[in-house]
PDB file of C-alpha atoms in Angstrom:
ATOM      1  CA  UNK A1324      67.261  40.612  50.238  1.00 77.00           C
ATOM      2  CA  UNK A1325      68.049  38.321  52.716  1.00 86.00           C
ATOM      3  CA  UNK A1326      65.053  37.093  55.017  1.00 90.00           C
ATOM      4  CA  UNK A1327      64.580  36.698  58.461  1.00 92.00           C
ATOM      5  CA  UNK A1328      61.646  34.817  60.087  1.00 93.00           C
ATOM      6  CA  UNK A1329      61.488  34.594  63.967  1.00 93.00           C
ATOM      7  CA  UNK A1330      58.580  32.180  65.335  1.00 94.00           C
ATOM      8  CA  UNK A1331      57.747  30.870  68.405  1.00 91.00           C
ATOM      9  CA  UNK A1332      55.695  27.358  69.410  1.00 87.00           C
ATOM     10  CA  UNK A1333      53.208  27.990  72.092  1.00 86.00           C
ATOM     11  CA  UNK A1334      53.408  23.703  72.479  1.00 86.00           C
ATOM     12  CA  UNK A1335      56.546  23.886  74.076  1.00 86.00           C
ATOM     13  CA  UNK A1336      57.827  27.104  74.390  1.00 86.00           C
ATOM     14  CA  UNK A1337      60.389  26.471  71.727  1.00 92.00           C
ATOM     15  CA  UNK A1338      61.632  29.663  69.791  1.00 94.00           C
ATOM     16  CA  UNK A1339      63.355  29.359  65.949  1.00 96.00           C
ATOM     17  CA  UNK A1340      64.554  31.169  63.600  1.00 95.00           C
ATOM     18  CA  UNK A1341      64.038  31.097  59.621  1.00 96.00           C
ATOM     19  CA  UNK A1342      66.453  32.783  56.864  1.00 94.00           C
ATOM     20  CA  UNK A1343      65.679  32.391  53.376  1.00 94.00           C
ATOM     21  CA  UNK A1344      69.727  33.501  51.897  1.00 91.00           C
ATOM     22  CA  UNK A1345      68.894  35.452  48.560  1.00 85.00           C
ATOM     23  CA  UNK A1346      71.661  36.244  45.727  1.00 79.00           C
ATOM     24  CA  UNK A1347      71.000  39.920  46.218  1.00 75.00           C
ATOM     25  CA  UNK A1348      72.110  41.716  49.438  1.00 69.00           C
ATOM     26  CA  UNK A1349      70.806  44.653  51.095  1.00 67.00           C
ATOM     27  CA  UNK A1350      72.884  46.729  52.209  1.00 66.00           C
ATOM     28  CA  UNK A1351      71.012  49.050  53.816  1.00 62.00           C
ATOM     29  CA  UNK A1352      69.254  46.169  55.964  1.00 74.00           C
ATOM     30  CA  UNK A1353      69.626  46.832  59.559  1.00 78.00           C
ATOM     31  CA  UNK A1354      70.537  43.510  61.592  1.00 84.00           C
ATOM     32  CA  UNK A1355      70.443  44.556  65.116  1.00 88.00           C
ATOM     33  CA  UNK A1356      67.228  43.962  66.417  1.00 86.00           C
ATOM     34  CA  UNK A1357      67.663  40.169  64.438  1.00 88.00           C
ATOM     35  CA  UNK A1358      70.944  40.072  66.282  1.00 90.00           C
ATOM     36  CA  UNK A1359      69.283  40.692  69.459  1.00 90.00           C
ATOM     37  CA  UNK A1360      66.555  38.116  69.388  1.00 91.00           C
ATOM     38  CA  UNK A1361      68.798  35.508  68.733  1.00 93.00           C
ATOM     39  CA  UNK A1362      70.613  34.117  71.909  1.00 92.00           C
ATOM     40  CA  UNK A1363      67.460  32.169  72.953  1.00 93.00           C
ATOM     41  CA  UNK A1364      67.165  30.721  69.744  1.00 95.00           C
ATOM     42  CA  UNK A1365      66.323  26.523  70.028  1.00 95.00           C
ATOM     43  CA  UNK A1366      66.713  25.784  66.393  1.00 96.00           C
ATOM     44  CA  UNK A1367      68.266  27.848  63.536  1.00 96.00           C
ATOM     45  CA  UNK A1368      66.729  26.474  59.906  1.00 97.00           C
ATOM     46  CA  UNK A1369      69.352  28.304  57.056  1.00 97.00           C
ATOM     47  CA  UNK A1370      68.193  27.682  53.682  1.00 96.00           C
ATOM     48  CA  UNK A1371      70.270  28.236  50.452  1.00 94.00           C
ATOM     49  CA  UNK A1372      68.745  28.541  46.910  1.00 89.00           C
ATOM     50  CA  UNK A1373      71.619  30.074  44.815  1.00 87.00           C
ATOM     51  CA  UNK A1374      75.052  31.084  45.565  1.00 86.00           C
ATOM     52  CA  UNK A1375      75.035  34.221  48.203  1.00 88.00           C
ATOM     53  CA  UNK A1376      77.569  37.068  47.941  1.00 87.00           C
ATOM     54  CA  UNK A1377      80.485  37.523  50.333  1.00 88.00           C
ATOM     55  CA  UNK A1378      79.030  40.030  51.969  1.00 88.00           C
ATOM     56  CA  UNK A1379      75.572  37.282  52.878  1.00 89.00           C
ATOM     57  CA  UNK A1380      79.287  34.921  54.530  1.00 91.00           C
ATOM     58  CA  UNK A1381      80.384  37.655  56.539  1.00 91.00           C
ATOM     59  CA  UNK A1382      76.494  38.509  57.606  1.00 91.00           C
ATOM     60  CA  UNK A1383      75.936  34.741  58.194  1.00 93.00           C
ATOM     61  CA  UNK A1384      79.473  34.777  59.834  1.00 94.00           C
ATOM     62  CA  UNK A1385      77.696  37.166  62.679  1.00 93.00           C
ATOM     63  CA  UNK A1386      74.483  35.196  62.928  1.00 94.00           C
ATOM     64  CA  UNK A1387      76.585  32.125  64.400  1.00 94.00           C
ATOM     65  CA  UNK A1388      78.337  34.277  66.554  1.00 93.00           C
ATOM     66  CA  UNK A1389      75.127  35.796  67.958  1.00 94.00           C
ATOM     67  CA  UNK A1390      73.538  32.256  68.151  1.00 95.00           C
ATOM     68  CA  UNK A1391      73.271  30.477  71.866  1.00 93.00           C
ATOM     69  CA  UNK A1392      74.658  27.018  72.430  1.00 92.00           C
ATOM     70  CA  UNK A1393      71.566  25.319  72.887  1.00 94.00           C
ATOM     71  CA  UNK A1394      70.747  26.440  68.698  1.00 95.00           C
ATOM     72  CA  UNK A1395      70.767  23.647  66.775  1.00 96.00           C
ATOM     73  CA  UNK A1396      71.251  24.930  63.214  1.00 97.00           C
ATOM     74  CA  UNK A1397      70.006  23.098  60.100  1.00 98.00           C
ATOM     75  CA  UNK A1398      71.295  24.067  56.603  1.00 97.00           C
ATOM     76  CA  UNK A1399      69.523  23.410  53.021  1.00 96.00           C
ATOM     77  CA  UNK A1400      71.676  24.015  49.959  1.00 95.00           C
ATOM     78  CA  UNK A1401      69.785  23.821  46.254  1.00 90.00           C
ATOM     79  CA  UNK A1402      73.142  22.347  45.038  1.00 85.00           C
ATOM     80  CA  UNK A1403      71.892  22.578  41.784  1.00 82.00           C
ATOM     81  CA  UNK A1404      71.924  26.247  41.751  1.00 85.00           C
ATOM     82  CA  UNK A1405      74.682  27.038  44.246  1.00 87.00           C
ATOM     83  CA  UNK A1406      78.182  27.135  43.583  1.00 88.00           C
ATOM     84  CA  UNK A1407      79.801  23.748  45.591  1.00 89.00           C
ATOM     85  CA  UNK A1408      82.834  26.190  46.377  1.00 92.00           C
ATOM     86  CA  UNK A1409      80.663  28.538  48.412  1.00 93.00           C
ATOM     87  CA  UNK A1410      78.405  25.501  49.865  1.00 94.00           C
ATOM     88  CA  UNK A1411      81.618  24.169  51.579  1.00 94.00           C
ATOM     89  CA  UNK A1412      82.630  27.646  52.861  1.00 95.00           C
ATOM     90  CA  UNK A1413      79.322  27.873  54.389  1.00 95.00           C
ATOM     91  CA  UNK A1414      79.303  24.192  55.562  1.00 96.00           C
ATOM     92  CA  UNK A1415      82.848  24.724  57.417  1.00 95.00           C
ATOM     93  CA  UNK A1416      82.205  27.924  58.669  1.00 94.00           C
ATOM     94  CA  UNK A1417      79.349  26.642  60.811  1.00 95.00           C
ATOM     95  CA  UNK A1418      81.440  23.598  61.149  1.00 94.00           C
ATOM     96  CA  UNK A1419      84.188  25.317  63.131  1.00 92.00           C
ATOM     97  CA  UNK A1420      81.640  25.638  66.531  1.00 91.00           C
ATOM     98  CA  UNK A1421      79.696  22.452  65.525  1.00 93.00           C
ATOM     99  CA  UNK A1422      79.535  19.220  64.929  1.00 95.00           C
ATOM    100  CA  UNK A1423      77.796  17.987  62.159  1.00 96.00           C
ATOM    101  CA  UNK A1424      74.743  15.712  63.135  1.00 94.00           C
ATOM    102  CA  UNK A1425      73.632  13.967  59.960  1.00 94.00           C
ATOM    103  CA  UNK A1426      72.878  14.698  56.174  1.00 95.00           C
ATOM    104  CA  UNK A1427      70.033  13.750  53.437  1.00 94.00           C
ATOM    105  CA  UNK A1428      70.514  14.463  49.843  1.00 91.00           C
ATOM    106  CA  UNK A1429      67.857  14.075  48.308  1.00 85.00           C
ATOM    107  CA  UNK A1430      66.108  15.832  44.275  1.00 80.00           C
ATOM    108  CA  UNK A1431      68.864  18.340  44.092  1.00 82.00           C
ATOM    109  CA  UNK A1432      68.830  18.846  48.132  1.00 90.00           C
ATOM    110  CA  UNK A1433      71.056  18.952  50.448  1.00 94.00           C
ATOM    111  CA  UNK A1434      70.223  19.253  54.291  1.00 96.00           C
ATOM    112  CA  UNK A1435      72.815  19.187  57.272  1.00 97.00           C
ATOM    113  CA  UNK A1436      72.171  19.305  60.662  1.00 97.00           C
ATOM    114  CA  UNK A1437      74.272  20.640  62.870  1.00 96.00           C
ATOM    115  CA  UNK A1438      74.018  19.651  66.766  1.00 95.00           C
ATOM    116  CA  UNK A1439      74.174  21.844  69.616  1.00 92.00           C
ATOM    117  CA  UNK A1440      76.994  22.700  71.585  1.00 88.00           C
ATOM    118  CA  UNK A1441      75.618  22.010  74.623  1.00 85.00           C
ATOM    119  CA  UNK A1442      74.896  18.165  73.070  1.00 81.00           C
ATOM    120  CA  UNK A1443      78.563  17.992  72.041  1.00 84.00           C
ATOM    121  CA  UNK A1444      81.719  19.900  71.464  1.00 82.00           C
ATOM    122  CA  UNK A1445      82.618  20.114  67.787  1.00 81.00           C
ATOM    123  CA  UNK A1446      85.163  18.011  66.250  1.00 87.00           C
ATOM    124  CA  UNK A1447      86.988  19.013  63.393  1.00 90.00           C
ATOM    125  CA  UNK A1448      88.281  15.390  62.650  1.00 93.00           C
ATOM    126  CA  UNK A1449      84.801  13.958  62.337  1.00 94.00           C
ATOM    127  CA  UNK A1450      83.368  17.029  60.648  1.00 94.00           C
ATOM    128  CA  UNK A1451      85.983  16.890  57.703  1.00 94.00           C
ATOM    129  CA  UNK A1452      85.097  12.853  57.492  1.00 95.00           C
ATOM    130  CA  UNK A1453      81.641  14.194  57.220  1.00 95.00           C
ATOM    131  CA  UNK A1454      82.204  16.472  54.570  1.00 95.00           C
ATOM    132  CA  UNK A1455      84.393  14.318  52.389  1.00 95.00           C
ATOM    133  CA  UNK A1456      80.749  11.799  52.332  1.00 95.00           C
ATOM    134  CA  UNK A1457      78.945  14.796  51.496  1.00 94.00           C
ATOM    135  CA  UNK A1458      81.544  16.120  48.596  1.00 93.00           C
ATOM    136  CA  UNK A1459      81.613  12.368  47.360  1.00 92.00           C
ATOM    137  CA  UNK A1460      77.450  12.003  47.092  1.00 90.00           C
ATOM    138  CA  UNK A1461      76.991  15.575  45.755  1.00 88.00           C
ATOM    139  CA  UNK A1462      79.178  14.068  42.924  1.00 86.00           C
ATOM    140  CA  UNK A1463      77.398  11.101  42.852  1.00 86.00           C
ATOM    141  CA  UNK A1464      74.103  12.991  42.318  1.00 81.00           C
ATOM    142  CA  UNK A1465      75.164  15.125  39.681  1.00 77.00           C
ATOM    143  CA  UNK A1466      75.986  12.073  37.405  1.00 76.00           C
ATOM    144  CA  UNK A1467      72.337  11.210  37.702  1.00 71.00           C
ATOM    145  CA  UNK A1468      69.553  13.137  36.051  1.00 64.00           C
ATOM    146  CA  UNK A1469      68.889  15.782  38.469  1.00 56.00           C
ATOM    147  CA  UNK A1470      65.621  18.121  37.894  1.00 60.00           C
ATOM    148  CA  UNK A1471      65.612  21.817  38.022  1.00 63.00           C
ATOM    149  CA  UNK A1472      62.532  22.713  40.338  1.00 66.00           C
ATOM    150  CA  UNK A1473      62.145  26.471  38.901  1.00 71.00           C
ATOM    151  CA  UNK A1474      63.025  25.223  34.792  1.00 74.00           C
ATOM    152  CA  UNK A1475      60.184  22.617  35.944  1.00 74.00           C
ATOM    153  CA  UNK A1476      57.511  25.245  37.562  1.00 80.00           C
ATOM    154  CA  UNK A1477      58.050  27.389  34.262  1.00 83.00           C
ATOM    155  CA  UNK A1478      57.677  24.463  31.809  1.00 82.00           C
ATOM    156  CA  UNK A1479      54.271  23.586  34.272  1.00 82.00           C
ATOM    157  CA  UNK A1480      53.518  27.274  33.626  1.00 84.00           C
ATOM    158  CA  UNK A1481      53.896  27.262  30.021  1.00 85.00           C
ATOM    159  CA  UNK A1482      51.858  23.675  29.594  1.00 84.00           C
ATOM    160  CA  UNK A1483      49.021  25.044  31.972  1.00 85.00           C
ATOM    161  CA  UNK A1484      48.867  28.231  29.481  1.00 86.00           C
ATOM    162  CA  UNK A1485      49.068  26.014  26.196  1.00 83.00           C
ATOM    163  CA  UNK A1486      46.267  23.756  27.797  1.00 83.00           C
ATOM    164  CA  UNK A1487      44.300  26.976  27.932  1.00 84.00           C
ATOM    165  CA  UNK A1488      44.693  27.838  24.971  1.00 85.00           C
ATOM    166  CA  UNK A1489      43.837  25.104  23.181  1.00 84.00           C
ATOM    167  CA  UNK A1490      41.277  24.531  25.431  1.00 81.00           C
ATOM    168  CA  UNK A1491      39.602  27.960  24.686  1.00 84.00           C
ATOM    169  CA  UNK A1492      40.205  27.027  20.852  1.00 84.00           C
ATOM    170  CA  UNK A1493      38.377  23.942  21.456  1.00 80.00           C
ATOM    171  CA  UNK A1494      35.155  25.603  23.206  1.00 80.00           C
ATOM    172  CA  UNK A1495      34.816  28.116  20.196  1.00 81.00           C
ATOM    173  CA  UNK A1496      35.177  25.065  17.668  1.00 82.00           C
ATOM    174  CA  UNK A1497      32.318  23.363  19.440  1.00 77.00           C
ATOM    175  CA  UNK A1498      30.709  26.307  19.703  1.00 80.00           C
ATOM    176  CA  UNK A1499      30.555  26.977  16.699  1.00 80.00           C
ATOM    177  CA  UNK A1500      29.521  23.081  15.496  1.00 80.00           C
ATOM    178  CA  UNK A1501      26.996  23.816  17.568  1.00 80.00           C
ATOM    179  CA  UNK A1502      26.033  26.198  15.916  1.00 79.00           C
ATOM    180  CA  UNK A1503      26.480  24.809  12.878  1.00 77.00           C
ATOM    181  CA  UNK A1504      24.266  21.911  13.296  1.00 76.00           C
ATOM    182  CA  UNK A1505      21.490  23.757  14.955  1.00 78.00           C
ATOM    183  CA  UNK A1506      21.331  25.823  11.504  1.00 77.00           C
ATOM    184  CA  UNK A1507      21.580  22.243   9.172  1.00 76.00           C
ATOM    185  CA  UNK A1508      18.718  21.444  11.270  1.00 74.00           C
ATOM    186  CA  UNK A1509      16.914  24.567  10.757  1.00 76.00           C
ATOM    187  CA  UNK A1510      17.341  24.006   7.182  1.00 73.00           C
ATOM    188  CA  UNK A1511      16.320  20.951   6.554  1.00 74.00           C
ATOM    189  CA  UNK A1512      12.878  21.593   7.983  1.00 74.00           C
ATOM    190  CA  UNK A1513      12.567  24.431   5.883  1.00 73.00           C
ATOM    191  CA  UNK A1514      13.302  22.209   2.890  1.00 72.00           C
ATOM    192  CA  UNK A1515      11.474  19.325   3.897  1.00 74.00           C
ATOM    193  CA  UNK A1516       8.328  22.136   4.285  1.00 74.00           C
ATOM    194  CA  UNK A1517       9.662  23.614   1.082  1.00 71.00           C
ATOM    195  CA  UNK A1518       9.662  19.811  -0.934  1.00 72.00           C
ATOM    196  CA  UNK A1519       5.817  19.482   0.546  1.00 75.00           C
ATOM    197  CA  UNK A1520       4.773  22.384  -0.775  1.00 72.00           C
ATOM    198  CA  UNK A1521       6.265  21.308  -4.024  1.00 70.00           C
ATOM    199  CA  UNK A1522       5.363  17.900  -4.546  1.00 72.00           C
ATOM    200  CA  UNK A1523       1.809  19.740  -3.981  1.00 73.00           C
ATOM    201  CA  UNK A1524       2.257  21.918  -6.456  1.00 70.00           C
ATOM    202  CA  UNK A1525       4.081  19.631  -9.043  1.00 71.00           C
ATOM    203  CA  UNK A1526       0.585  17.415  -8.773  1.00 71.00           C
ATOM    204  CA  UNK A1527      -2.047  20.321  -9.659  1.00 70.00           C
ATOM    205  CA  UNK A1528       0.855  21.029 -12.570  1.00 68.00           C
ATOM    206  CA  UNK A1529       0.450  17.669 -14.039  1.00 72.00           C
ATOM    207  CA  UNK A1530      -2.752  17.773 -13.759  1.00 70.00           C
ATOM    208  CA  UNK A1531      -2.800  21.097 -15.655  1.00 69.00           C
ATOM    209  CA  UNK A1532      -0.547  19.338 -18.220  1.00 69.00           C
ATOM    210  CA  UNK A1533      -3.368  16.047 -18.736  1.00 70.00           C
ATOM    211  CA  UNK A1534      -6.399  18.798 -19.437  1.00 68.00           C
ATOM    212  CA  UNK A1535      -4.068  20.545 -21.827  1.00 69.00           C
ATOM    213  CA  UNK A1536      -3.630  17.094 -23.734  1.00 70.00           C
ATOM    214  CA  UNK A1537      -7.022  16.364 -23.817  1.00 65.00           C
ATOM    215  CA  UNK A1538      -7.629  19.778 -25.010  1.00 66.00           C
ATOM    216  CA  UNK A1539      -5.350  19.519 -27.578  1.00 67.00           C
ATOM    217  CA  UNK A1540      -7.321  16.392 -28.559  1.00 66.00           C
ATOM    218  CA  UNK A1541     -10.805  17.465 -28.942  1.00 65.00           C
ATOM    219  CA  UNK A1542     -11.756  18.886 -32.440  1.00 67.00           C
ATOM    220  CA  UNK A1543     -15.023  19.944 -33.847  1.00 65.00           C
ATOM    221  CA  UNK A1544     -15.523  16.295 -35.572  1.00 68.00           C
ATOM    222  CA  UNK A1545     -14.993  14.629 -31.654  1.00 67.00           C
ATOM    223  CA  UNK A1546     -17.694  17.377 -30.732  1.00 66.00           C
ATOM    224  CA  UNK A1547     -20.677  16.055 -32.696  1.00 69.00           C
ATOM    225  CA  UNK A1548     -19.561  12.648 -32.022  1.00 71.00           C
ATOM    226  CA  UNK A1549     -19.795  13.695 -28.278  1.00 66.00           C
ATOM    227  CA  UNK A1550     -22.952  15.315 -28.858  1.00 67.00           C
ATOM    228  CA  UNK A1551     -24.758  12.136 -30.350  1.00 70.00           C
ATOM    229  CA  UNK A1552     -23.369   9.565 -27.749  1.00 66.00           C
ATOM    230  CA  UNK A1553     -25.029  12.335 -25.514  1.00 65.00           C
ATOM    231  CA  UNK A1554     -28.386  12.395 -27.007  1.00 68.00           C
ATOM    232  CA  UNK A1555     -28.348   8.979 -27.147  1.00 67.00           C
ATOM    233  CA  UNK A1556     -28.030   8.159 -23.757  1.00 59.00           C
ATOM    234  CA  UNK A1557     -30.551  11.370 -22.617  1.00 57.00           C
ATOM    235  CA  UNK A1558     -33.100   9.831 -25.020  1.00 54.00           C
TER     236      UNK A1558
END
């Protein structure tokens, strides 16, 4: 549905008008009370994103018509997306009651301004030498690389949700390393605790295994002998 935006600046009294053309139309859109606000209009911005039906012509056909003199109307075409026949319509049906001001192309845009006719009359001659410059740089433009500003906002889109993603992958992975290292760290205390205890234990078992060689040793013959180097000394 077509879009209208009516907005006035306080600063200087100035009063414009906004409409965003879509490429569905409403039929069932009543225009009337736009129609009515827009004699007093200073400055008419029309803006263009994809080709418009027939029916969005004849409706912007009756917007000019209800425009004052003093409107100065400014148009911005996506020529990207909209079909160059229907861009010229457009451009020489407002062309027909006014004279075209200047034009910028610029990223897949193009923006004409359109003067008042209470600044000057429209001329036809100067209007279709205007055009043919736009019609030539249009074609200029479209043998350079030219950038799609929706295919780009979706590919944005799609990167910012990968990037998530892999982002979210990420946090678990080093969440889980985390997690990971805090239990390697865990166990090697334990085994280091665990290694003490056994380097304890492996001493009282070699010590267990000497007095079971010496026991093995003694005999009843190493007894007496024992037993005299005993007396011996206690005498």
């Amino acid at each position: 549905m077509n879009q209208y935006i009516i907005s006035r600046n306080l600063s200087n009294l100035r009063k414009n008008l906004k409409v965003v053309y879509e490429t569905k139309y409403n039929e069932s859109m009543d225009l009337n009370n736009v129609f009515s606000e827009l004699e007093d209009i200073d400055k008419a911005s029309l803006i263009f994103n994809d080709t418009i039906s027939n029916q969005s012509i004849k409706e912007l056909q009756s917007v000019i018509n209800h425009l004052g003199n003093q409107t100065v109307i400014v148009t911005t075409f996506n020529f990207i997306q909209i079909n160059e026949n229907i861009l010229f319509e457009i451009l020489n049906l407002i062309g027909s009651t006014r004279r075209i001001n200047l034009f910028n192309i610029e990223n897949g845009k193009l923006v004409v301004e359109f003067l008042s006719n209470k600044q000057i009359q429209s001329n036809m001659q100067h209007n279709e030498h205007v055009l043919k410059m736009i019609n030539k740089e249009i074609h200029n433009q479209y043998q350079k690389p030219l950038y799609n500003e929706k295919k780009l906002m979706q590919e944005l889109v799609r990167l910012k949700e990968d990037y998530e993603e892999l982002y979210e992958k990420y946090l678990n992975t080093h969440q889980r390393m985390q997690y990971a290292f805090r239990e390697l760290h865990k166990f090697k205390r334990s085994a280091w605790t665990y290694k003490r205890k056994y380097l304890q234990y492996e001493l009282i078992l070699s010590n267990l295994d000497r007095i079971n060689i010496y026991k093995s040793k003694i005999t009843k013959k190493n007894l007496k002998k024992m037993l005299k180097v005993i007396l011996k000394k206690v005498k």
